XYZ file of C-alpha atoms in Angstrom:
247
model
C 96.546 74.606 88.287
C 92.954 74.789 87.429
C 93.017 78.351 86.357
C 92.724 78.983 82.677
C 95.875 80.677 81.313
C 95.079 83.701 79.402
C 97.385 84.959 76.546
C 97.225 88.065 74.474
C 99.179 88.187 71.159
C 99.835 91.616 69.615
C 100.472 90.997 65.930
C 101.431 93.530 63.204
C 99.413 91.803 60.407
C 96.429 90.052 61.644
C 95.382 88.406 58.367
C 98.793 86.800 57.791
C 98.898 85.678 61.398
C 95.394 83.990 61.270
C 96.300 82.564 57.845
C 99.395 80.786 59.394
C 97.623 79.862 62.628
C 94.643 78.289 60.674
C 97.017 76.115 58.847
C 98.872 75.140 62.046
C 96.114 75.074 64.647
C 92.861 74.862 62.828
C 91.123 73.137 65.743
C 91.618 76.247 67.991
C 89.003 78.058 65.875
C 85.212 77.817 66.274
C 82.968 77.361 63.131
C 84.353 80.781 62.010
C 87.364 78.908 60.517
C 85.297 78.252 57.439
C 85.271 81.917 56.683
C 89.092 82.152 56.451
C 91.731 84.607 57.805
C 90.181 87.793 56.221
C 86.908 87.410 57.677
C 88.369 86.362 61.155
C 90.517 89.614 61.107
C 87.479 91.771 60.280
C 85.438 90.082 63.076
C 88.524 90.886 65.284
C 88.230 94.604 64.597
C 84.850 94.800 66.315
C 84.269 95.817 69.891
C 87.632 95.937 71.716
C 89.449 94.908 68.665
C 90.502 91.520 69.983
C 89.683 88.047 68.684
C 89.760 85.113 71.277
C 90.155 81.388 70.832
C 89.021 79.771 74.035
C 89.185 76.363 75.745
C 92.322 75.372 73.844
C 94.135 72.245 75.235
C 97.836 72.969 75.571
C 100.485 70.990 77.417
C 97.833 69.311 79.755
C 96.217 72.744 80.498
C 93.381 74.637 79.134
C 94.342 78.115 77.748
C 92.734 80.892 75.833
C 94.369 83.370 73.661
C 93.371 86.797 72.288
C 94.880 88.285 69.063
C 94.921 92.040 68.702
C 96.716 94.160 66.106
C 99.625 96.146 67.449
C 98.066 99.389 66.108
C 94.700 98.741 67.873
C 96.638 97.835 71.149
C 98.646 101.103 70.885
C 95.510 103.080 70.270
C 93.822 101.619 73.402
C 96.878 102.100 75.486
C 97.180 105.738 74.531
C 93.518 106.900 74.277
C 91.536 104.239 76.214
C 89.372 103.711 73.278
C 87.661 100.637 75.005
C 89.891 100.234 78.076
C 89.753 96.472 77.501
C 93.229 95.486 76.877
C 94.672 98.761 78.326
C 92.758 97.815 81.564
C 94.347 94.396 81.781
C 97.875 95.944 81.171
C 97.312 98.195 84.179
C 97.591 95.183 86.315
C 100.807 92.879 86.623
C 101.038 90.607 83.593
C 103.963 88.545 82.321
C 105.311 89.871 79.159
C 106.800 86.772 77.427
C 108.458 88.328 74.525
C 108.486 91.815 72.977
C 110.162 93.115 69.852
C 111.777 96.466 69.789
C 108.691 98.534 69.062
C 109.402 101.824 70.652
C 105.901 103.145 69.965
C 104.436 100.167 71.742
C 106.824 100.682 74.661
C 106.027 104.247 75.058
C 102.306 103.448 74.881
C 102.579 100.860 77.626
C 104.211 103.427 80.015
C 101.718 106.046 78.905
C 98.808 103.712 79.955
C 100.292 103.162 83.380
C 100.792 106.997 83.889
C 97.126 107.504 82.823
C 95.898 104.796 85.231
C 97.807 106.666 88.138
C 96.322 110.020 86.982
C 92.681 108.664 86.939
C 93.126 107.056 90.275
C 94.564 110.123 91.829
C 91.522 112.123 90.762
C 89.273 109.588 92.493
C 91.218 109.213 95.666
C 91.227 111.621 98.753
C 94.214 113.704 99.671
C 95.915 110.961 101.628
C 95.886 107.271 101.042
C 97.981 104.143 101.216
C 99.876 102.445 98.440
C 97.355 99.513 98.515
C 94.565 101.993 98.154
C 96.104 103.412 95.090
C 96.461 99.823 93.474
C 92.982 98.945 94.446
C 91.750 101.939 92.729
C 93.891 101.312 89.630
C 92.762 97.642 89.482
C 89.204 98.840 89.764
C 89.439 101.121 86.851
C 88.424 98.529 84.318
C 85.457 97.355 86.401
C 83.527 100.474 87.375
C 86.011 103.215 87.276
C 86.203 103.590 91.020
C 87.163 100.841 93.478
C 84.808 102.218 96.019
C 82.009 101.757 93.731
C 82.827 98.027 92.908
C 80.537 95.678 94.489
C 79.926 92.034 95.138
C 82.005 89.458 93.405
C 83.915 92.079 91.355
C 85.012 93.738 94.514
C 86.399 90.490 95.751
C 88.052 89.906 92.357
C 89.829 93.240 92.587
C 90.970 92.702 96.132
C 92.235 89.188 94.990
C 94.190 90.809 92.204
C 95.874 93.512 94.420
C 96.393 91.935 98.001
C 98.604 89.040 96.909
C 100.403 91.137 94.346
C 101.320 94.339 95.910
C 105.109 93.814 95.131
C 104.203 93.283 91.425
C 102.151 96.420 91.350
C 105.121 98.288 93.056
C 107.454 97.084 90.354
C 104.957 98.310 87.743
C 104.367 101.741 89.247
C 107.185 102.614 91.477
C 109.092 104.706 88.748
C 106.047 106.591 87.800
C 105.222 107.348 91.419
C 108.810 108.351 92.141
C 108.879 110.693 89.092
C 105.537 112.156 89.551
C 105.643 115.834 90.967
C 102.016 115.457 92.080
C 102.473 112.884 94.746
C 104.536 112.858 98.009
C 105.477 109.485 99.460
C 105.601 109.624 103.294
C 107.372 106.339 103.851
C 107.282 106.326 107.541
C 103.610 106.516 107.562
C 103.053 104.409 104.466
C 100.928 107.094 103.080
C 100.847 108.972 99.735
C 99.664 112.535 99.557
C 98.505 114.250 96.412
C 97.508 117.946 95.509
C 93.798 118.238 95.623
C 93.841 121.930 94.585
C 91.792 122.885 91.559
C 95.107 123.639 89.827
C 96.462 120.196 90.743
C 93.220 118.494 89.448
C 93.132 120.541 86.253
C 96.749 119.381 85.465
C 95.613 115.866 85.917
C 92.475 116.187 83.971
C 94.431 117.602 81.067
C 96.748 114.580 80.866
C 93.899 111.954 80.775
C 93.520 109.848 77.792
C 91.426 111.495 75.036
C 88.315 109.135 75.199
C 87.968 109.856 78.963
C 88.368 113.653 78.470
C 85.541 113.404 75.831
C 83.282 111.426 78.122
C 83.728 113.910 80.965
C 83.103 116.777 78.574
C 79.932 115.383 77.342
C 78.643 114.556 80.837
C 79.313 118.163 81.981
C 78.775 120.265 78.864
C 75.150 120.567 77.534
C 74.914 118.550 74.384
C 74.896 120.451 71.116
C 76.896 123.258 72.639
C 80.445 123.126 71.277
C 82.336 124.060 74.211
C 86.083 123.891 74.648
C 87.376 120.778 76.382
C 89.988 122.790 78.291
C 87.130 125.190 79.488
C 84.937 122.203 80.605
C 87.879 120.414 82.407
C 88.821 123.698 84.157
C 85.148 123.764 85.545
C 85.412 120.065 86.560
C 88.700 120.776 88.302
C 86.920 123.339 90.589
C 83.967 120.981 91.167
C 83.970 119.360 94.778
C 82.588 116.264 92.971
C 85.434 116.071 90.575
C 86.358 112.583 91.306
C 82.661 111.484 90.886
C 82.601 113.015 87.302
C 85.737 111.238 86.370
C 84.381 107.918 87.790
C 81.146 108.433 85.712
C 83.325 109.096 82.623
């Protein structure tokens, strides 16, 4: 296996975690190790809130691992603050161990539901299951799979095509329980409600950050208009999917 293995550790207390990891695996860190655990943790909080050690030799392979605080992870899963880790967790990943954090459990499911909703808004009335997974896998690239170009498009196809059963495992319950989608098994097609009412319901359940982006795209700046009012306007717009994609 030449592929680099990529791990993410969600930790409750980043400073303590880095302190212990620096004692045990000092060589994993770049020159930043001289600054100590507190500094490393504050660097971690920039950008997507994740700190990476890369090119780490481990059991004859090269791995990289990111460290994110559990609270930052939950925040991204619920609100798509950066969509960085949330976007990765919309695709099949292997969860190695997980403690009984109900808040995190709920946030992981919420992230998958949001991915389905955002994909629905950008898909036509009728589509295949693979179309849906392509759209979801494309969210963290450009927002809309049909807009993904070049190498990234190939990457998205590579993520989805060999992994359809894994995507099914991840999303089948959500699709089964969603009142907004009808699965026509015999045709292998999914059908969704594209009425303004249907789209409004979907827009209202999107993560907060995306709602805010959509609102600022549509509402003139400076005018403090109600999010609900703007989303209702977007729901009636024939280009609703495009607006969601831009957001």
